Amino acid sequence: MAKKSVITIRRTPGQKVFRVFQYVLCFLLACLSLFPFFIMLVNATRSTIQIQNHPVSFAFSNFLMNNFRVLNRTAMFDAVTGFKNSFLIAAGATILTVYFSTLTAYALVAYDWKLKGPFFGFILAVMMIPATVTSIGFYQFMYRIKWTNNLLPLIIPAIAVPGTVFFMRQFMVASLPMEIVQSARVDGASELRTFNQIVLPIMKPAMATQAIFAFVGSWNNLFMPSILLTNKDKYTMPIMVSLLNGDIYKTEYGAIYLGLLLTVLPIFVVYFALSKYIIAGVALGGVKE
Amino acid sequence: MKKNKSFSYAKYGYLFSIPFVVVYAIFSLYPTINTALLGFTNAKGMTGLTDWEFLPWDSIFKNFQQVVKNPIFGKSLKNTIVLWVVNFIPQISLALILTAWFTSRRNELKGQGLMKVIFYMPNIITAASIALLFNKLFAYPVGPVNSLLQSLGILDAPTDFLTSSSSTRGIISFIQFWMWYGHTMIILISGVLGINPELYEAAELDGASGSQMFWKITIPNLKTILLYTMITSMIGGLNMYDIPQLFNKGNPANSTLTTNMYIYNQAFSGSYMYARAAAASMIMFIIIAIASIFVFLAFNDEKGKARREAKRIARMQQKEAE
């Protein structure tokens, strides 16, 4: 992209019109992406009456605190609890996924063992199985061991995520020089220590990418938490969103927009802070051949 | 000596795989088997999760038969497929067009980085929040979309979009499209950047036009990634839950009820038909597996074809260059 051609390209009028068309379409698509969130942001600061009189407005108002009180009035939408639970689950799951997927990938890359081939084949085969398909059996199992209304069943399974292992393996094959591992062995380091102190730092870029996706995926998950968590003090942010859909907030538009804003705000912050890495990560994920 | 060494390290391969294997066995494999088994039981009601027994042999498939015969399940399967197809076709089309534009060698568009960030953004935002946000945007009689369309002169009177099944389906498909085209575009662009640039250089020397290069080089070389995109999108589409659930709860008249919502409703509302929900899950599992294998076989074949095609073009161009 950085290479600039020396020859200036002359464009015909047709090509110029086409170029304008391209920019106009891209601009419209950008508006389409941003507009719904902009409405949400503005309306979160406006009163229900203002929203009903003029649903679309570009002017912020001063009803933010009022909306917040309405949102909290019924004590149903508890943003602090939702945030805390979502954060615990997402952070726990992310740490486990990133560490153990890298460890499993290391087992697949650094050692020769008999079942390595079949194990990798198994990971490829189950990579595409969606978790929701097995949800009933999972729920029954958790009910039996009394783990419903517990955050652990949403965190611990993150140790075994086939897709992340696959990604880590591909990255490791391409970028982990085995000579470094060999020389650590010569120096007498134990295998686990070699992994923790030498392999992990080399894998940092891949781990960062996977960490972002694991965190966001876990934060956004609705299906599993809504099956497992029925106690109000265990609700996650997406479950709080589904509460906004209930009757108590039916006509409290300002409060609903504010509730939505609170649920997506953390993701917005993460996204715009790390967008460069996220886009690069998506692109990397696409070329897994 | 060397053989001896690799032998002594082999045990670490097993050792480091243990956490994955144990957790996968307990939290994924066992629940899968458990779901399959529950499909053959009479588990239902408030005590259904602890107190159930297997159905007698002569009616062991009763739950599966009931699900297959159930018109609502049939409808939800049809809805799920319709919602996916209606979003996937425009999604992949727009993603391809943008990919062609963004990777054009002659006509570089400015601000691509920013556009990628903005187009991808909806994908990362909580789907549940997006669904409810759109529900509020389409509010009736006064809502942002209604007032916008009226002020633009497209609508004369406010329209209640959420009482018509076709417009509700259309909006849900649109949300899916809107959330995913940026993602698909970025994957396709990375695929195009992975194509050997010599192919394009040779074609340029031969005076090929932009559209010729797109159809003769980009598309054949992108087939693997296109089909990969299709498989992942299809699996995601067949598991659709958050958006239809929070946009309109499957209404009106179950026209946006998806199979995952059906499964959820069977198990966790009304009379807690766990066994039937498990049977429905397994039926979906089989449908997804068959569909994936089907596309995957096509994918492997296409891969060979694309490679042969690329080789053919490269050879032709080599000859011409000589």
Coordinates of C-alpha atoms in Angstrom, one line a residue:
Chain A
M1 CA 0.0 0.0 0.0
A2 CA 2.8 2.4 0.8
K3 CA 4.4 2.0 -2.6
K4 CA 3.5 5.0 -4.7
S5 CA 3.7 4.6 -8.4
V6 CA 5.9 7.1 -10.1
I7 CA 3.8 7.4 -13.2
T8 CA 0.8 9.7 -12.6
I9 CA -2.3 7.9 -13.8
R10 CA -4.6 9.9 -16.1
R11 CA -8.2 9.2 -15.4
T12 CA -10.9 9.4 -18.0
P13 CA -14.1 11.3 -17.0
G14 CA -15.9 7.9 -16.6
Q15 CA -13.3 6.8 -14.1
K16 CA -13.5 10.0 -12.2
V17 CA -17.3 9.6 -11.8
F18 CA -16.8 6.0 -10.7
R19 CA -14.3 7.2 -8.1
V20 CA -16.7 9.7 -6.7
F21 CA -19.3 6.9 -6.6
Q22 CA -16.9 4.7 -4.6
Y23 CA -16.3 7.4 -2.0
V24 CA -20.0 8.3 -1.8
L25 CA -20.9 4.6 -1.2
C26 CA -18.1 4.2 1.4
F27 CA -19.3 7.3 3.1
L28 CA -22.9 6.1 3.2
L29 CA -21.8 2.7 4.6
A30 CA -19.8 4.5 7.3
C31 CA -22.8 6.5 8.2
L32 CA -24.9 3.3 8.4
S33 CA -22.4 1.8 10.8
L34 CA -22.2 4.8 13.0
F35 CA -25.7 6.3 12.9
P36 CA -27.5 3.8 15.1
F37 CA -24.9 4.2 17.9
F38 CA -25.0 7.9 17.5
I39 CA -28.8 7.9 18.0
M40 CA -28.3 5.7 21.0
L41 CA -25.7 8.1 22.5
V42 CA -27.8 11.2 22.0
N43 CA -31.1 9.7 23.2
A44 CA -29.4 8.4 26.3
T45 CA -29.2 12.0 27.4
R46 CA -32.7 12.9 26.4
S47 CA -36.0 12.6 28.2
T48 CA -38.7 10.1 27.0
I49 CA -40.9 13.1 26.1
Q50 CA -38.2 14.7 24.0
I51 CA -37.5 11.3 22.3
Q52 CA -41.2 10.9 21.5
N53 CA -41.5 14.3 20.0
H54 CA -38.3 14.2 18.0
P55 CA -36.9 10.6 17.8
V56 CA -33.9 11.8 15.7
S57 CA -31.9 14.6 17.1
F58 CA -28.3 15.7 16.9
A59 CA -28.4 17.8 20.1
F60 CA -27.5 16.3 23.4
S61 CA -29.8 17.1 26.3
N62 CA -29.3 17.0 30.1
F63 CA -31.5 14.1 31.2
L64 CA -28.6 11.6 31.6
M65 CA -28.8 11.5 35.4
N66 CA -32.6 11.4 35.3
N67 CA -32.5 8.4 32.9
F68 CA -30.0 6.8 35.1
R69 CA -32.4 7.1 38.1
V70 CA -35.3 5.6 36.0
L71 CA -33.0 2.8 35.0
N72 CA -32.1 2.0 38.5
R73 CA -35.6 2.7 40.0
T74 CA -36.9 -0.9 39.8
A75 CA -33.5 -2.2 40.9
M76 CA -33.7 -4.6 38.0
F77 CA -31.0 -3.1 35.7
D78 CA -28.0 -3.1 37.9
A79 CA -25.1 -2.0 35.7
V80 CA -22.5 -2.4 38.4
T81 CA -23.4 -6.0 39.1
G82 CA -23.7 -6.8 35.4
F83 CA -20.4 -5.2 34.7
K84 CA -18.7 -7.0 37.5
N85 CA -20.0 -10.4 36.5
S86 CA -19.3 -9.9 32.8
F87 CA -15.8 -8.7 33.6
L88 CA -15.1 -11.7 35.9
I89 CA -16.3 -14.2 33.3
A90 CA -14.6 -12.5 30.4
A91 CA -11.3 -11.9 32.1
G92 CA -11.1 -15.4 33.6
A93 CA -12.1 -17.1 30.4
T94 CA -9.6 -14.9 28.4
I95 CA -6.6 -15.7 30.7
L96 CA -7.4 -19.5 30.6
T97 CA -8.0 -19.6 26.9
V98 CA -4.8 -17.7 26.0
Y99 CA -2.5 -19.6 28.4
F100 CA -3.8 -23.1 27.9
S101 CA -4.3 -22.8 24.1
T102 CA -0.7 -21.7 23.8
L103 CA 0.4 -24.6 26.0
T104 CA -1.6 -27.1 24.0
A105 CA -0.2 -25.7 20.8
Y106 CA 3.3 -26.0 22.2
A107 CA 2.6 -29.7 22.8
L108 CA 1.6 -30.0 19.2
V109 CA 4.6 -28.1 17.8
A110 CA 7.6 -28.8 20.1
Y111 CA 7.3 -32.5 20.7
D112 CA 7.1 -35.7 18.8
W113 CA 4.6 -38.0 20.3
K114 CA 2.6 -40.9 18.9
L115 CA -0.9 -39.4 19.3
K116 CA 0.1 -35.9 18.1
G117 CA -1.3 -36.4 14.6
P118 CA -4.7 -37.9 15.7
F119 CA -4.9 -35.2 18.4
F120 CA -4.5 -32.4 15.9
G121 CA -7.0 -34.1 13.6
F122 CA -9.5 -34.2 16.5
I123 CA -9.0 -30.5 17.1
L124 CA -9.7 -29.7 13.5
A125 CA -12.7 -32.0 13.5
V126 CA -14.4 -30.4 16.5
M127 CA -13.3 -26.8 15.8
M128 CA -16.6 -26.0 14.1
I129 CA -19.0 -27.6 16.6
P130 CA -21.0 -24.8 18.1
A131 CA -21.4 -24.9 21.9
T132 CA -25.1 -24.2 21.7
V133 CA -25.8 -27.6 20.1
T134 CA -24.8 -29.3 23.4
S135 CA -26.4 -26.8 25.7
I136 CA -29.1 -29.1 27.1
G137 CA -26.7 -31.8 28.2
F138 CA -24.4 -29.1 29.5
Y139 CA -27.1 -27.5 31.6
Q140 CA -28.3 -30.9 33.0
F141 CA -24.7 -31.7 33.9
M142 CA -24.2 -28.4 35.7
Y143 CA -27.6 -28.7 37.4
R144 CA -26.6 -32.1 38.8
I145 CA -23.3 -30.9 40.2
K146 CA -25.1 -27.7 41.5
W147 CA -23.1 -25.3 39.3
T148 CA -26.0 -23.3 38.0
N149 CA -25.9 -19.7 39.2
N150 CA -22.2 -20.0 39.3
L151 CA -19.7 -18.2 37.1
L152 CA -17.3 -21.2 36.9
P153 CA -19.1 -23.1 34.1
L154 CA -18.7 -20.0 32.0
I155 CA -15.0 -19.7 32.8
I156 CA -13.4 -23.1 33.1
P157 CA -14.4 -24.6 29.7
A158 CA -12.3 -21.8 28.2
I159 CA -9.3 -24.0 28.9
A160 CA -10.3 -26.1 25.9
V161 CA -11.1 -24.0 22.9
P162 CA -10.1 -25.9 19.7
G163 CA -10.2 -22.8 17.4
T164 CA -7.7 -20.9 19.5
V165 CA -5.4 -23.9 19.8
F166 CA -5.5 -24.1 16.0
F167 CA -4.6 -20.5 15.6
M168 CA -1.8 -20.6 18.1
R169 CA -0.4 -23.7 16.5
Q170 CA -0.3 -22.1 13.1
F171 CA 1.4 -19.0 14.5
M172 CA 3.9 -21.0 16.5
V173 CA 4.9 -23.2 13.5
A174 CA 5.7 -20.0 11.6
S175 CA 7.4 -18.0 14.3
L176 CA 8.9 -20.1 17.1
P177 CA 12.6 -20.9 16.4
M178 CA 13.2 -24.3 18.0
E179 CA 16.9 -23.5 18.4
I180 CA 15.9 -21.2 21.3
V181 CA 14.1 -24.0 23.0
Q182 CA 17.0 -26.3 22.4
S183 CA 19.5 -23.9 23.9
A184 CA 17.3 -23.4 27.0
R185 CA 17.3 -27.1 27.4
V186 CA 21.1 -27.1 27.2
D187 CA 21.1 -24.5 29.9
G188 CA 19.2 -26.9 32.1
A189 CA 15.8 -25.1 32.2
S190 CA 12.8 -27.3 32.8
E191 CA 10.3 -27.8 30.0
L192 CA 7.5 -25.8 31.7
R193 CA 9.9 -23.0 32.6
T194 CA 11.1 -22.9 29.0
F195 CA 7.5 -22.6 28.0
N196 CA 6.7 -19.9 30.5
Q197 CA 9.8 -17.7 30.2
I198 CA 10.9 -18.2 26.6
V199 CA 7.9 -19.4 24.5
L200 CA 5.2 -17.2 25.9
P201 CA 7.0 -13.9 25.3
I202 CA 7.6 -14.9 21.6
M203 CA 3.9 -15.7 21.3
K204 CA 2.8 -12.4 22.7
P205 CA 1.4 -10.9 19.4
A206 CA -0.8 -14.0 18.7
M207 CA -1.8 -14.1 22.4
A208 CA -2.9 -10.5 22.3
T209 CA -5.0 -11.0 19.2
Q210 CA -6.7 -14.1 20.7
A211 CA -7.1 -12.3 24.0
I212 CA -9.2 -9.5 22.4
F213 CA -11.4 -12.0 20.6
A214 CA -11.8 -14.2 23.6
F215 CA -12.7 -11.3 25.8
V216 CA -15.2 -9.7 23.4
G217 CA -16.8 -13.1 22.6
S218 CA -17.2 -14.0 26.2
W219 CA -18.5 -10.5 27.1
N220 CA -21.1 -10.6 24.3
N221 CA -22.3 -14.2 25.0
L222 CA -26.0 -14.4 25.8
F223 CA -27.2 -17.9 25.2
M224 CA -25.2 -19.9 27.8
P225 CA -25.3 -17.3 30.6
S226 CA -29.1 -16.9 30.2
I227 CA -29.5 -20.7 30.6
L228 CA -27.2 -21.0 33.6
L229 CA -27.7 -17.8 35.5
T230 CA -31.1 -17.2 37.0
N231 CA -30.1 -15.3 40.2
K232 CA -30.3 -11.5 39.8
D233 CA -26.9 -11.0 41.4
K234 CA -25.2 -13.3 38.8
Y235 CA -26.6 -11.6 35.7
T236 CA -24.2 -10.5 33.0
M237 CA -24.5 -7.4 30.8
P238 CA -26.2 -9.1 27.9
I239 CA -28.8 -10.6 30.3
M240 CA -29.3 -7.1 31.6
V241 CA -30.1 -6.0 28.1
S242 CA -32.8 -8.6 27.8
L243 CA -34.3 -7.2 30.9
L244 CA -34.6 -3.8 29.2
N245 CA -36.8 -5.6 26.7
G246 CA -39.3 -6.3 29.5
D247 CA -42.5 -4.5 30.5
I248 CA -41.1 -2.3 33.2
Y249 CA -39.2 -0.2 30.7
K250 CA -41.7 -0.4 27.9
T251 CA -42.1 3.3 27.5
E252 CA -39.0 4.6 29.3
Y253 CA -37.1 5.2 26.1
G254 CA -34.4 7.4 27.6
A255 CA -33.6 4.8 30.2
I256 CA -33.5 2.0 27.6
Y257 CA -31.1 3.9 25.4
L258 CA -28.9 4.6 28.4
G259 CA -29.0 1.0 29.4
L260 CA -27.9 0.0 25.9
L261 CA -25.2 2.6 26.0
L262 CA -23.9 1.2 29.3
T263 CA -23.7 -2.4 27.9
V264 CA -21.8 -1.4 24.8
L265 CA -19.6 1.3 26.2
P266 CA -16.8 -1.0 27.4
I267 CA -16.7 -2.7 24.0
F268 CA -16.5 0.6 22.3
V269 CA -13.5 1.7 24.4
V270 CA -11.7 -1.6 23.8
Y271 CA -12.4 -1.5 20.1
F272 CA -11.3 2.1 19.4
A273 CA -8.2 1.6 21.6
L274 CA -7.2 -1.6 19.9
S275 CA -8.8 -1.4 16.5
K276 CA -5.5 -1.7 14.6
Y277 CA -4.8 -5.0 16.3
I278 CA -8.3 -6.2 16.0
I279 CA -8.5 -5.6 12.2
A280 CA -5.1 -7.3 11.8
G281 CA -6.3 -10.2 13.9
V282 CA -9.5 -10.7 11.8
A283 CA -7.3 -10.6 8.7
L284 CA -5.0 -13.2 10.2
G285 CA -7.9 -15.5 11.1
G286 CA -9.0 -15.5 7.5
V287 CA -5.9 -17.0 6.1
K288 CA -5.9 -20.2 8.0
E289 CA -5.1 -22.7 5.3
Chain B
M1 CA 21.4 -40.5 20.4
K2 CA 19.0 -38.2 18.6
K3 CA 16.2 -40.8 18.7
N4 CA 16.8 -41.3 22.3
K5 CA 16.4 -37.6 23.0
S6 CA 13.1 -37.2 21.2
F7 CA 11.8 -40.2 23.1
S8 CA 12.6 -38.7 26.4
Y9 CA 10.8 -35.4 25.5
A10 CA 7.7 -37.1 24.1
K11 CA 6.1 -37.4 27.5
Y12 CA 5.8 -33.6 27.6
G13 CA 3.7 -33.6 24.6
Y14 CA 1.2 -35.7 26.5
L15 CA 1.7 -33.8 29.7
F16 CA 1.0 -30.4 28.2
S17 CA -2.1 -31.6 26.4
I18 CA -3.6 -33.0 29.5
P19 CA -5.4 -29.7 30.6
F20 CA -7.1 -29.4 27.2
V21 CA -8.0 -33.0 26.9
V22 CA -9.5 -33.3 30.5
V23 CA -11.5 -30.0 30.2
Y24 CA -12.7 -30.8 26.7
A25 CA -13.8 -34.3 27.8
I26 CA -15.7 -33.0 30.8
F27 CA -17.2 -29.7 29.5
S28 CA -17.7 -30.5 25.8
L29 CA -17.6 -34.2 25.0
Y30 CA -19.6 -35.4 27.9
P31 CA -22.3 -32.7 27.5
T32 CA -22.6 -33.7 23.8
I33 CA -23.1 -37.3 24.7
N34 CA -25.4 -36.3 27.5
T35 CA -27.5 -34.3 25.2
A36 CA -27.7 -37.2 22.7
L37 CA -28.7 -39.6 25.6
L38 CA -31.3 -37.1 27.0
G39 CA -33.0 -37.2 23.6
F40 CA -33.9 -40.8 24.3
T41 CA -35.4 -40.2 27.7
N42 CA -38.6 -38.8 29.2
A43 CA -36.9 -35.9 31.0
K44 CA -39.4 -33.1 31.5
G45 CA -41.0 -30.9 34.1
M46 CA -39.5 -29.3 37.2
T47 CA -37.8 -32.5 38.3
G48 CA -36.9 -33.6 34.8
L49 CA -33.2 -32.8 35.2
T50 CA -32.6 -35.3 38.0
D51 CA -35.4 -37.8 37.7
W52 CA -35.8 -39.4 34.3
E53 CA -35.6 -42.7 32.6
F54 CA -35.0 -44.0 29.1
L55 CA -38.0 -44.5 26.9
P56 CA -39.0 -48.1 26.1
W57 CA -37.4 -49.7 23.1
D58 CA -40.4 -49.6 20.9
S59 CA -40.8 -45.8 21.2
I60 CA -37.1 -44.9 21.7
F61 CA -37.2 -42.3 18.9
K62 CA -40.4 -40.7 20.1
N63 CA -38.8 -37.3 20.9
F64 CA -37.1 -37.2 17.6
Q65 CA -40.3 -38.1 15.8
Q66 CA -42.2 -35.5 17.7
V67 CA -39.7 -32.8 16.9
V68 CA -39.6 -33.7 13.2
K69 CA -43.4 -33.7 13.0
N70 CA -43.8 -30.5 15.0
P71 CA -44.9 -27.8 12.6
I72 CA -43.3 -25.1 14.8
F73 CA -39.9 -26.8 14.6
G74 CA -40.3 -27.1 10.8
K75 CA -41.2 -23.4 10.7
S76 CA -38.3 -22.4 12.9
L77 CA -35.9 -24.3 10.7
K78 CA -37.3 -22.7 7.6
N79 CA -37.1 -19.2 9.3
T80 CA -33.5 -19.9 10.3
I81 CA -32.5 -20.8 6.7
V82 CA -34.4 -17.9 5.2
L83 CA -32.8 -15.4 7.7
W84 CA -29.3 -16.7 6.9
V85 CA -29.7 -16.8 3.1
V86 CA -31.3 -13.4 2.8
N87 CA -28.4 -11.9 4.8
F88 CA -25.5 -13.9 3.3
I89 CA -26.1 -13.2 -0.4
P90 CA -26.0 -9.4 -0.1
Q91 CA -23.3 -9.7 2.6
I92 CA -20.8 -11.6 0.4
S93 CA -21.7 -9.5 -2.6
L94 CA -21.0 -6.2 -0.9
A95 CA -17.9 -7.7 0.7
L96 CA -16.6 -8.8 -2.7
I97 CA -17.2 -5.4 -4.3
L98 CA -15.5 -3.6 -1.5
T99 CA -12.6 -6.1 -1.6
A100 CA -12.2 -5.4 -5.3
W101 CA -12.2 -1.7 -4.7
F102 CA -9.9 -1.8 -1.7
T103 CA -7.3 -4.0 -3.4
S104 CA -7.4 -2.3 -6.8
R105 CA -3.8 -1.6 -7.9
R106 CA -4.6 1.2 -10.2
N107 CA -7.3 3.1 -8.3
E108 CA -6.2 3.3 -4.7
L109 CA -8.9 4.6 -2.4
K110 CA -7.9 6.9 0.4
G111 CA -8.8 6.4 4.0
Q112 CA -9.1 2.6 3.7
G113 CA -7.8 2.0 7.3
L114 CA -10.5 4.2 8.8
M115 CA -13.2 2.6 6.6
K116 CA -12.2 -0.9 7.7
V117 CA -12.4 0.1 11.3
I118 CA -15.8 1.7 10.9
F119 CA -17.3 -1.1 8.7
Y120 CA -16.1 -3.8 11.1
M121 CA -17.2 -2.0 14.2
P122 CA -20.8 -3.4 14.4
N123 CA -19.5 -6.9 14.4
I124 CA -17.8 -6.5 17.8
I125 CA -20.7 -4.8 19.6
T126 CA -22.9 -7.1 21.8
A127 CA -25.5 -8.6 19.5
A128 CA -28.1 -8.5 22.2
S129 CA -27.7 -4.8 22.6
I130 CA -27.8 -4.2 18.8
A131 CA -31.0 -6.2 18.4
L132 CA -32.7 -4.2 21.1
L133 CA -31.3 -0.9 19.8
F134 CA -32.8 -1.7 16.4
N135 CA -36.1 -2.6 18.0
K136 CA -36.2 0.8 19.5
L137 CA -35.1 2.5 16.3
F138 CA -38.0 0.9 14.5
A139 CA -40.4 2.0 17.2
Y140 CA -44.0 2.7 16.2
P141 CA -45.8 5.2 15.9
V142 CA -42.9 7.5 16.7
G143 CA -39.4 6.2 16.3
P144 CA -36.1 7.3 14.6
V145 CA -36.6 5.2 11.5
N146 CA -40.2 6.2 11.0
S147 CA -39.5 9.8 11.5
L148 CA -36.5 9.7 9.2
L149 CA -38.4 7.9 6.4
Q150 CA -41.3 10.4 6.7
S151 CA -39.0 13.4 6.6
L152 CA -37.3 12.0 3.5
G153 CA -40.7 11.5 2.0
I154 CA -40.4 7.7 1.6
L155 CA -43.3 7.1 4.0
D156 CA -46.5 9.0 4.2
A157 CA -47.7 7.6 7.5
P158 CA -45.9 5.8 10.3
T159 CA -45.5 2.1 9.7
D160 CA -45.5 -0.6 12.3
F161 CA -42.6 -2.7 10.9
L162 CA -42.7 -5.2 13.7
T163 CA -46.2 -6.5 13.0
S164 CA -45.4 -7.7 9.5
S165 CA -43.5 -10.9 9.2
S166 CA -41.7 -10.0 6.0
S167 CA -40.5 -6.6 7.3
T168 CA -39.4 -8.2 10.6
R169 CA -37.5 -10.9 8.8
G170 CA -36.0 -8.3 6.5
I171 CA -34.8 -6.2 9.4
I172 CA -33.2 -9.1 11.2
S173 CA -31.5 -10.2 8.0
F174 CA -30.4 -6.6 7.5
I175 CA -28.9 -6.5 11.1
Q176 CA -27.0 -9.7 10.3
F177 CA -25.8 -8.3 7.0
W178 CA -24.8 -5.0 8.6
M179 CA -22.9 -6.8 11.4
W180 CA -21.0 -9.1 9.2
Y181 CA -20.1 -7.6 5.8
G182 CA -17.1 -5.7 7.3
H183 CA -15.8 -8.9 8.8
T184 CA -16.2 -10.8 5.6
M185 CA -14.6 -8.0 3.7
I186 CA -11.5 -7.9 5.9
I187 CA -11.1 -11.7 5.5
L188 CA -11.4 -11.5 1.7
I189 CA -9.0 -8.6 1.5
S190 CA -6.4 -10.6 3.5
G191 CA -7.0 -13.4 1.1
V192 CA -6.4 -11.2 -1.9
L193 CA -3.2 -9.8 -0.4
G194 CA -2.1 -13.4 -0.1
I195 CA -2.3 -14.0 -3.8
N196 CA 1.0 -14.1 -5.6
P197 CA 1.5 -10.5 -6.9
E198 CA 3.4 -11.8 -9.9
L199 CA 0.1 -13.0 -11.3
Y200 CA -1.3 -9.4 -11.3
E201 CA 2.0 -7.9 -12.6
A202 CA 2.0 -10.4 -15.5
A203 CA -1.6 -9.6 -16.3
E204 CA -1.0 -5.9 -16.1
L205 CA 1.9 -6.2 -18.6
D206 CA -0.5 -8.0 -20.9
G207 CA -2.9 -5.1 -20.6
A208 CA -5.6 -6.9 -18.7
S209 CA -8.4 -4.6 -17.4
G210 CA -9.3 -4.3 -13.7
S211 CA -12.4 -6.4 -14.1
Q212 CA -10.6 -9.0 -16.1
M213 CA -8.0 -9.4 -13.3
F214 CA -10.8 -9.6 -10.7
W215 CA -12.7 -12.4 -12.5
K216 CA -9.7 -14.3 -13.9
I217 CA -7.2 -14.0 -11.0
T218 CA -8.9 -12.8 -7.8
I219 CA -12.0 -15.0 -7.8
P220 CA -10.4 -18.3 -8.7
N221 CA -7.7 -17.8 -6.1
L222 CA -10.2 -16.7 -3.5
K223 CA -12.5 -19.7 -3.8
T224 CA -11.0 -21.5 -0.7
I225 CA -11.5 -18.4 1.5
L226 CA -15.0 -17.8 0.0
L227 CA -16.1 -21.3 0.9
Y228 CA -14.5 -21.1 4.3
T229 CA -16.4 -17.9 4.9
M230 CA -19.5 -19.6 3.7
I231 CA -19.1 -22.6 6.1
T232 CA -18.4 -20.4 9.2
S233 CA -21.3 -18.1 8.3
M234 CA -23.6 -21.0 7.7
I235 CA -22.8 -22.6 11.1
G236 CA -23.3 -19.2 12.8
G237 CA -26.5 -18.6 10.9
L238 CA -28.0 -22.0 11.9
N239 CA -27.2 -21.1 15.5
M240 CA -28.8 -17.7 15.4
Y241 CA -30.3 -16.7 18.7
D242 CA -29.5 -13.3 20.2
I243 CA -30.8 -11.0 17.4
P244 CA -34.2 -12.5 16.7
Q245 CA -34.7 -13.2 20.4
L246 CA -34.1 -9.6 21.4
F247 CA -35.4 -7.9 18.3
N248 CA -38.9 -9.2 18.4
K249 CA -39.0 -12.5 20.4
G250 CA -39.7 -14.5 17.3
N251 CA -42.8 -12.5 16.5
P252 CA -45.0 -11.9 14.6
A253 CA -46.7 -15.4 14.5
N254 CA -43.3 -17.2 15.0
S255 CA -42.1 -15.9 11.7
T256 CA -38.7 -15.0 13.1
L257 CA -38.5 -18.0 15.6
T258 CA -35.1 -19.7 15.0
T259 CA -34.3 -23.3 15.9
N260 CA -32.1 -22.2 18.8
M261 CA -35.0 -20.2 20.1
Y262 CA -37.2 -23.2 19.7
I263 CA -34.8 -25.3 21.7
Y264 CA -34.5 -22.7 24.4
N265 CA -38.3 -22.4 24.7
Q266 CA -38.8 -26.1 24.8
A267 CA -36.3 -26.6 27.6
F268 CA -36.6 -23.4 29.7
S269 CA -40.2 -22.3 29.5
G270 CA -43.7 -23.7 29.6
S271 CA -43.5 -27.4 30.6
Y272 CA -39.7 -27.8 30.5
M273 CA -39.5 -30.4 27.8
Y274 CA -35.8 -31.2 28.2
A275 CA -35.9 -34.5 26.3
R276 CA -37.6 -32.9 23.4
A277 CA -35.2 -29.9 23.4
A278 CA -32.2 -32.4 23.5
A279 CA -33.7 -34.3 20.5
A280 CA -34.1 -31.0 18.6
S281 CA -30.4 -30.1 19.5
M282 CA -29.2 -33.4 18.1
I283 CA -31.3 -33.0 14.9
M284 CA -29.7 -29.5 14.5
F285 CA -26.3 -31.0 15.1
I286 CA -26.9 -33.6 12.4
I287 CA -28.2 -31.0 10.0
I288 CA -25.2 -28.7 10.6
A289 CA -22.7 -31.6 10.3
I290 CA -24.2 -32.8 7.0
A291 CA -24.4 -29.3 5.6
S292 CA -20.8 -28.6 6.6
I293 CA -19.5 -31.8 5.2
F294 CA -21.3 -31.1 2.0
V295 CA -19.8 -27.6 1.7
F296 CA -16.4 -29.0 2.8
L297 CA -16.3 -31.6 0.1
A298 CA -17.1 -28.9 -2.5
F299 CA -14.4 -26.8 -0.8
N300 CA -11.7 -29.4 -1.2
D301 CA -12.6 -29.9 -4.8
E302 CA -12.7 -26.1 -5.4
K303 CA -9.3 -25.8 -3.8
G304 CA -7.8 -28.3 -6.3
K305 CA -9.6 -26.5 -9.1
A306 CA -8.4 -23.0 -8.0
R307 CA -4.8 -24.3 -7.8
R308 CA -5.0 -25.9 -11.2
E309 CA -6.5 -22.7 -12.6
A310 CA -3.8 -20.5 -11.0
K311 CA -1.1 -22.8 -12.4
R312 CA -2.7 -22.7 -15.8
I313 CA -2.8 -18.9 -15.9
A314 CA 0.8 -18.7 -14.6
R315 CA 1.9 -21.1 -17.3
M316 CA 0.0 -19.2 -20.0
Q317 CA 1.5 -15.9 -18.9
Q318 CA 5.0 -17.4 -18.7
K319 CA 4.6 -18.5 -22.3
E320 CA 3.3 -15.2 -23.4
A321 CA 6.1 -13.4 -21.6
E322 CA 8.6 -15.6 -23.5

